[in-house]
CSV table of C-alpha atoms in Angstrom, one decimal:
chain,number,residue,atom,x,y,z
S,1,MET,CA,-69.7,206.5,64.8
S,2,ARG,CA,-69.8,209.7,62.4
S,3,MET,CA,-73.5,209.9,61.4
S,4,SER,CA,-74.1,212.3,58.2
S,5,ALA,CA,-77.5,213.9,57.7
S,6,ASN,CA,-79.4,213.0,54.5
S,7,GLY,CA,-82.6,214.8,54.8
S,8,ARG,CA,-86.3,214.0,55.3
S,9,MET,CA,-89.3,213.8,53.7
S,10,LEU,CA,-91.4,217.2,55.3
S,11,HIS,CA,-95.0,217.4,55.0
S,12,ASP,CA,-96.9,220.6,55.4
S,13,PRO,CA,-100.7,220.0,57.1
S,14,LYS,CA,-102.1,222.0,54.4
S,15,GLY,CA,-100.8,219.6,51.6
S,16,GLY,CA,-98.4,218.0,49.9
S,17,SER,CA,-94.7,216.8,51.3
S,18,PHE,CA,-91.1,217.5,50.0
S,19,TRP,CA,-87.7,216.4,50.1
S,20,PHE,CA,-85.3,218.5,53.5
S,21,ASP,CA,-82.1,217.8,53.6
S,22,ALA,CA,-80.7,220.4,56.8
S,23,GLY,CA,-77.3,219.5,56.5
S,24,ALA,CA,-77.3,218.2,59.6
S,25,LEU,CA,-79.0,215.7,62.0
S,26,CYS,CA,-79.3,218.2,65.3
S,27,LEU,CA,-81.4,220.0,62.8
S,28,ASP,CA,-83.5,217.3,61.4
S,29,PHE,CA,-84.3,217.3,64.8
S,30,ALA,CA,-85.5,220.3,64.8
S,31,HIS,CA,-87.7,220.1,62.7
S,32,THR,CA,-89.5,217.5,63.9
S,33,GLY,CA,-91.7,220.1,65.0
S,34,GLY,CA,-92.5,223.0,67.9
S,35,GLU,CA,-94.9,225.9,70.1
S,36,GLY,CA,-97.2,227.5,68.9
S,37,PRO,CA,-97.7,228.6,65.5
S,38,TYR,CA,-95.6,225.4,64.7
S,39,ALA,CA,-97.4,223.1,66.8
S,40,VAL,CA,-99.3,221.8,63.3
S,41,PHE,CA,-96.1,220.5,62.0
S,42,GLU,CA,-95.7,218.6,65.2
S,43,THR,CA,-94.6,214.5,65.1
S,44,LEU,CA,-94.1,213.4,67.9
S,45,HIS,CA,-97.3,212.8,68.9
S,46,ASP,CA,-96.0,210.4,72.3
S,47,PRO,CA,-93.7,209.0,73.8
S,48,ALA,CA,-93.3,206.1,71.2
S,49,ASP,CA,-93.2,208.8,67.9
S,50,LEU,CA,-89.7,209.7,69.6
S,51,GLY,CA,-88.5,206.7,69.5
S,52,VAL,CA,-89.7,205.4,66.2
S,53,TRP,CA,-87.7,208.8,65.0
S,54,LEU,CA,-84.4,208.0,67.3
S,55,ALA,CA,-84.4,204.4,65.2
S,56,GLN,CA,-84.1,205.8,61.5
S,57,PRO,CA,-81.5,206.4,59.9
S,58,PRO,CA,-79.0,207.9,60.1
S,59,LEU,CA,-78.8,208.1,64.1
S,60,THR,CA,-80.4,204.6,63.9
S,61,ALA,CA,-80.5,204.1,67.5
S,62,VAL,CA,-82.6,201.5,68.8
S,63,LEU,CA,-83.6,201.9,72.5
S,64,THR,CA,-83.1,199.3,74.5
S,65,GLU,CA,-85.8,200.6,77.1
S,66,ALA,CA,-89.5,202.6,75.9
S,67,VAL,CA,-89.2,206.1,75.8
S,68,THR,CA,-91.5,208.1,79.0
S,69,ALA,CA,-93.2,210.8,79.0
S,70,ARG,CA,-90.8,212.5,81.1
S,71,GLU,CA,-88.1,212.2,78.3
S,72,LEU,CA,-90.2,213.1,75.8
S,73,THR,CA,-90.5,216.5,77.2
S,74,ALA,CA,-86.7,216.8,77.7
S,75,ALA,CA,-86.6,216.2,73.6
S,76,LYS,CA,-89.0,218.5,72.8
S,77,ALA,CA,-87.0,220.7,75.1
S,78,LEU,CA,-83.4,220.2,73.3
S,79,ARG,CA,-84.9,220.6,69.6
S,80,GLN,CA,-86.8,224.0,71.0
S,81,ALA,CA,-83.2,224.8,72.0
S,82,ILE,CA,-81.8,223.4,68.7
S,83,TRP,CA,-84.4,225.7,66.8
S,84,ASP,CA,-83.9,228.9,68.6
S,85,ALA,CA,-80.5,228.5,68.7
S,86,ALA,CA,-79.6,227.8,64.6
S,87,HIS,CA,-81.9,230.8,64.0
S,88,ALA,CA,-79.8,232.6,66.4
S,89,ARG,CA,-76.8,232.2,64.6
S,90,ALA,CA,-78.2,232.1,60.8
S,91,ALA,CA,-79.5,235.7,62.0
S,92,GLY,CA,-76.2,236.9,63.2
S,93,ARG,CA,-77.6,237.3,66.8
S,94,SER,CA,-76.5,236.2,70.3
S,95,LEU,CA,-77.2,232.3,71.2
S,96,PRO,CA,-80.2,232.9,74.1
S,97,ALA,CA,-78.5,232.1,77.3
S,98,ALA,CA,-82.0,229.7,77.6
S,99,ALA,CA,-80.9,227.5,74.8
S,100,ILE,CA,-77.1,227.2,75.7
S,101,GLU,CA,-78.2,225.9,78.5
S,102,THR,CA,-80.6,223.8,77.9
S,103,VAL,CA,-78.1,221.9,75.0
S,104,ASN,CA,-75.2,222.0,77.6
S,105,ARG,CA,-77.5,220.3,79.9
S,106,ALA,CA,-78.9,217.1,77.7
S,107,ALA,CA,-75.1,217.5,76.1
S,108,ALA,CA,-73.6,216.4,79.7
S,109,ALA,CA,-75.5,212.8,79.7
S,110,ALA,CA,-73.4,210.3,78.6
S,111,PRO,CA,-73.8,209.8,75.0
S,112,LEU,CA,-74.1,206.5,72.6
S,113,VAL,CA,-70.9,203.9,72.5
S,114,PRO,CA,-70.1,203.0,68.8
S,115,GLU,CA,-69.1,199.7,69.0
S,116,LEU,CA,-67.0,197.6,66.6
S,117,ALA,CA,-69.8,193.8,65.4
S,118,VAL,CA,-67.5,190.8,65.2
S,119,ASP,CA,-67.1,190.9,61.8
S,120,GLY,CA,-64.7,193.6,62.3
S,121,ALA,CA,-66.4,195.6,59.1
S,122,SER,CA,-69.3,197.3,60.5
S,123,ALA,CA,-70.7,199.3,64.0
S,124,ALA,CA,-73.8,199.7,65.7
S,125,TRP,CA,-74.5,201.6,69.4
S,126,ALA,CA,-73.6,199.4,72.2
S,127,SER,CA,-76.6,198.3,74.8
S,128,PRO,CA,-77.7,199.5,76.6
S,129,VAL,CA,-79.7,202.4,74.2
S,130,ARG,CA,-81.4,204.7,76.0
S,131,THR,CA,-83.0,208.0,75.4
S,132,ALA,CA,-80.9,210.3,77.2
S,133,GLN,CA,-77.9,208.7,75.7
S,134,ALA,CA,-79.2,209.5,72.0
S,135,LEU,CA,-80.4,213.0,73.0
S,136,SER,CA,-76.9,213.8,74.4
S,137,THR,CA,-75.2,212.5,70.6
S,138,LEU,CA,-77.9,214.9,69.4
S,139,ALA,CA,-76.7,218.0,71.7
S,140,ARG,CA,-73.1,217.3,71.2
S,141,GLU,CA,-73.6,217.7,67.5
S,142,THR,CA,-75.5,220.6,68.2
S,143,ILE,CA,-72.2,222.1,69.7
S,144,GLU,CA,-70.1,220.9,67.3
S,145,LEU,CA,-72.4,222.8,64.5
S,146,LEU,CA,-72.6,226.2,66.6
S,147,SER,CA,-69.0,225.8,67.7
S,148,GLY,CA,-67.0,224.8,64.2
S,149,THR,CA,-65.9,225.4,60.2
S,150,PHE,CA,-70.0,225.1,59.4
S,151,ALA,CA,-70.8,227.5,62.3
S,152,GLU,CA,-71.1,230.7,59.9
S,153,ARG,CA,-72.8,228.3,57.2
S,154,ILE,CA,-76.1,227.7,58.7
S,155,ARG,CA,-78.5,229.6,57.1
S,156,GLU,CA,-83.1,230.2,57.3
S,157,CYS,CA,-84.2,229.9,53.7
S,158,ALA,CA,-84.6,233.1,51.8
S,159,SER,CA,-88.2,232.3,50.8
S,160,ASP,CA,-90.1,235.3,52.8
S,161,ASP,CA,-92.7,232.8,54.2
S,162,CYS,CA,-90.5,229.8,55.1
S,163,PRO,CA,-88.6,229.7,58.5
S,164,LEU,CA,-86.2,226.1,57.8
S,165,VAL,CA,-82.6,226.3,58.2
S,166,PHE,CA,-80.6,224.2,57.0
S,167,VAL,CA,-76.2,224.0,57.5
S,168,ASP,CA,-74.9,225.6,53.5
S,169,THR,CA,-72.7,222.6,52.5
S,170,SER,CA,-72.2,223.1,49.1
S,171,ARG,CA,-69.0,224.1,47.9
S,172,PRO,CA,-69.6,228.1,46.5
S,173,GLY,CA,-71.5,228.3,50.2
S,174,ALA,CA,-74.8,229.8,48.0
S,175,ARG,CA,-77.9,227.9,48.9
S,176,ARG,CA,-80.8,230.0,49.8
S,177,TRP,CA,-83.7,227.7,49.6
S,178,CYS,CA,-84.4,224.9,51.8
S,179,SER,CA,-85.3,222.8,49.2
S,180,MET,CA,-85.5,223.7,44.8
S,181,GLU,CA,-88.4,221.4,44.3
S,182,ARG,CA,-90.3,223.4,47.1
S,183,CYS,CA,-89.3,227.1,47.6
S,184,GLY,CA,-86.4,227.6,45.3
S,185,ASN,CA,-89.6,226.3,42.6
S,186,ARG,CA,-91.9,229.1,44.1
S,187,HIS,CA,-89.4,232.0,43.8
S,188,LYS,CA,-88.3,231.1,39.5
S,189,LEU,CA,-92.3,231.0,39.3
S,190,ARG,CA,-92.7,234.4,40.8
S,191,ALA,CA,-89.8,236.2,38.9
S,192,LEU,CA,-90.9,234.5,35.5
S,193,ARG,CA,-94.3,235.9,36.2
S,194,ALA,CA,-93.0,239.7,37.2
S,195,ARG,CA,-91.0,239.7,34.0
S,196,ARG,CA,-94.2,238.7,32.3
S,197,ALA,CA,-95.7,240.9,33.5
S,198,THR,CA,-93.2,244.1,33.3
S,199,ASP,CA,-93.0,242.9,29.6
S,200,ARG,CA,-96.7,243.7,28.6
């Protein structure tokens, strides 16, 4: 089943929220939280949170078995690996060996299996739908992204204080901001203030 990322609402712990379309579901997953300074953005606090995230479109993997604590740990390791690999690719650096190993290990598990519905016009994931399968599917999308035609379109937001990464799927390949409503508008306001200051 083809999965097309359609974006997620991200919430800033300091207040406010904005729509962010990372351009790939695996990158949406990479932005569900993090380690160190990014722990304040954590959304996967317990195994049930992961189950809820996986069940949302476009993946829509409604699990037939509850997520375990061990699977949540594996999911967070995969998330960190995707984050590290995407940032390395965006910066033109070699991908970290640990990130490659983690992604490959997750991808080695059996992925979700699509199944055509009785009506012949819709599809779902064949049962059973397990966490490891969903993580494998995300890892495989990561591999496809990092090794495919859009690998050179992975960007980090141009704002000095925004670490979000995305796939620039725009026709001209000129996207600079995680979101025009957030960092794009902030840049416009700073530029406007700078112009006004020099005009005085």
